[in-house]
């Protein structure tokens, strides 16, 4: 089944000008799929998520004539409630298939007279009733017209029902359908997940509806604004548990079609969108707790997982943080938790990281389960932030829902911002709020600085097909969304932001909005707070950040106090700037510091202006964009740069930690954009031998990683390694000392991360003590596989280094441990480390395994190939593999598009030669017929980036190598 999205000339790209030829620009960015932070990896900057570029597709066609050729529902009908019964079979039928059967009755109101019913239905086999696909009845005295014709419109995923007369406005009707579907392993709609426990194969029936897969479980009006109440009943095998959004009302044993089954009926849901539904049948176990909410009601909280995982206590951590987080959000939103229970469940097969189904949140195992003996600090933080993110959606997104997918950025950006607040409340000692700089702001800067970026907000008419909807789940929506909302919250102050938010949630509870509704409520909160003075309305300030792509670089000249702003583009050579409604100027809030003291916030409203207090004298430096609360980069006159460098070298602690990370990231990126000279960027790394904090180190490593990728196959790599070794050795020694020769764990949360960086980088740059250490730990484990002596935090890097240095024995041992692993985080670490071997035959064997679902789960396939590609030896093998198997990968794994563009990015990340460029272009040509989807978009971008890399290496290589050589003496 081809799941990748597709842009073909024959497809109706709807919403075009009537009868005219049209030019459609489709902009796609790669999607944030599983946003697992890639700490503990060999290439820390390899975050696996980058953007693909914009592609213009010219296509000539006329507007489709019939309503069922449009992808959007007409506004004539509005659902009120559904009565749904589903029965998943957890054993194969006589055809060797897993199936489910179901019935659904939807009650709807006719808003405008019509003789046509369009309702979504995809891949369902509908039982004919009197020769029709459905039965229509009238309620409350309404007489329904008879059905003239009915059919399934495959392309637009509609069940079409033409009537002999019209439905009347204001009247209520009911449409009944009976259907059968496949419970496939495709991770979409109602699907199945499998695992073995005690040697027995177990099957779970579970669901993933967002964005457009509810229609694959039952016929429905599958749009987020078509909210309704759902009455759900599940039939399931005796001995299994059925879960859904609400509490179960009754569970009774019965027989159905001669089978002994159990029937579970759930309380009706609140008025909600179809994409938030969930149905699960499993033999899972759970841990349970109760939380008292702000109305003093008792809320049932449960964590579900495989029996073994629960008995090993892997659900305990998630349970412990859920209560405090729910209470935190109730206070923050000033709204009580809207439901009567909260279930969270970890599934062995799950495509995304987690999904915010209302009352029944689904997760990948690595995002919910934590084993304190086996999992690392990074695994723990992942659980905290993912739970915080999904719980945040219970109000923002679920209680109040954006009307259409074009506004997805507000839903996901919001959750991606407040997840830091929720996580900080649950784990106050972690300083987790700082991390947004690395995981969102810096990450999205890299994408949003490309000419191929796009604005946060898109027009409703531009987002229609399921593929276009999927494209909205990208780095811009998540991370730029989070960054600009954080900026907004900072300049409004958190109490004002929260007040506006609460008023928005109360006003629109159980309904739908557009993003400007939030601005209106924030504006009301501003008006009622005289202390807050803004240069313009929330609406006008935010429009510039939401409706134009990119962000500014703000330049301060401290000799005269002149401030200017300019659209920041990473590669100004290769691009023509697209027009913007605001000519690439923004209203920029500037928090700044002079003489080490924070000054009054300034607003930059013009392209250029003077702010005289920003002049400095003597050796005094200016630091702009404190805490990086603004979504922009900063450049200075050279004198101020010199003073900042001087401060870093003499006493770096005077500069706040986030701004140390910012100085590094700004300098490197300004150099890539040829705004400052590369030597200046390199000089920001000189002070690192004294740096002990994680955030600046991580920022440096990510930037230096670009150099590593460009140089690790060339003659200059030795000099680069020598310099990095010199800089990292003191950090390595520092951790050796404070951990009493690696026998203890650093106390601070970020220190634990930095220890991992120190070891990874030290081993990579050839610090001998590091290599000896990792090899001896791994040997010890191989001697006694039942006792792993490696601290969970260090496992990824130790496994990877030992497998890289070892041979088939190490590899086979790790593979065996992977097969036996019962903790998903352990399996994930081993899976990553197996890609670290330097033996080509092992890498090729591993690539083969990656496409065999019996060896590597489908959810992990493209990530595994990407892992091989990030290994310098594996990269050409992975590239050859991807080229040879492209059409198969595309048809079997093309799905969620996200992983697909990530794969292309991973494979081509090092490309920097004319030969590679030629191969890429050839590949694109050869596969034009196979299908395009996000793969082609990513490919276009890879071609653009490869060209830029070729130029960059030619212009910079010699100079940089010389600098490293002289610095490492
Ligand atoms: N709503 C998304 C899950 C999703 C993503 C569904 C893409 C359909 C397509 C969920 O809230 C989410 O954002 N999950 C993230 C994890 C989160 C911590 C950023 C994910 O799945 O990676
Ligand atoms: Zn989300």
Short mmCIF file of C-alpha atoms in Angstrom, two decimals, residues 11 55 60 116 214 252 344-345 350 355 430 491 527 547 588 605 833 905 920 944:
data_model
loop_
_atom_site.label_atom_id
_atom_site.label_comp_id
_atom_site.label_asym_id
_atom_site.label_seq_id
_atom_site.Cartn_x
_atom_site.Cartn_y
_atom_site.Cartn_z
CA UNK A 11 -4.81 14.71 -9.05
CA UNK A 55 8.97 23.28 -4.86
CA UNK A 60 -2.85 23.10 -15.65
CA UNK A 116 -26.41 14.95 -1.06
CA UNK A 214 -10.71 8.15 11.86
CA UNK A 252 -20.48 -7.92 30.26
CA UNK A 344 -2.00 6.77 29.08
CA UNK A 345 -0.80 3.71 27.21
CA UNK A 350 3.39 3.42 17.15
CA UNK A 355 -0.85 11.21 20.49
CA UNK A 430 16.36 20.18 36.05
CA UNK A 491 6.81 40.33 26.59
CA UNK A 527 -6.03 46.15 28.12
CA UNK A 547 2.51 35.73 8.36
CA UNK A 588 11.29 43.12 17.79
CA UNK A 605 9.91 48.84 15.14
CA UNK A 833 24.82 1.47 18.39
CA UNK A 905 18.49 14.24 4.89
CA UNK A 920 21.86 13.02 -6.45
CA UNK A 944 20.42 22.77 -2.91
#
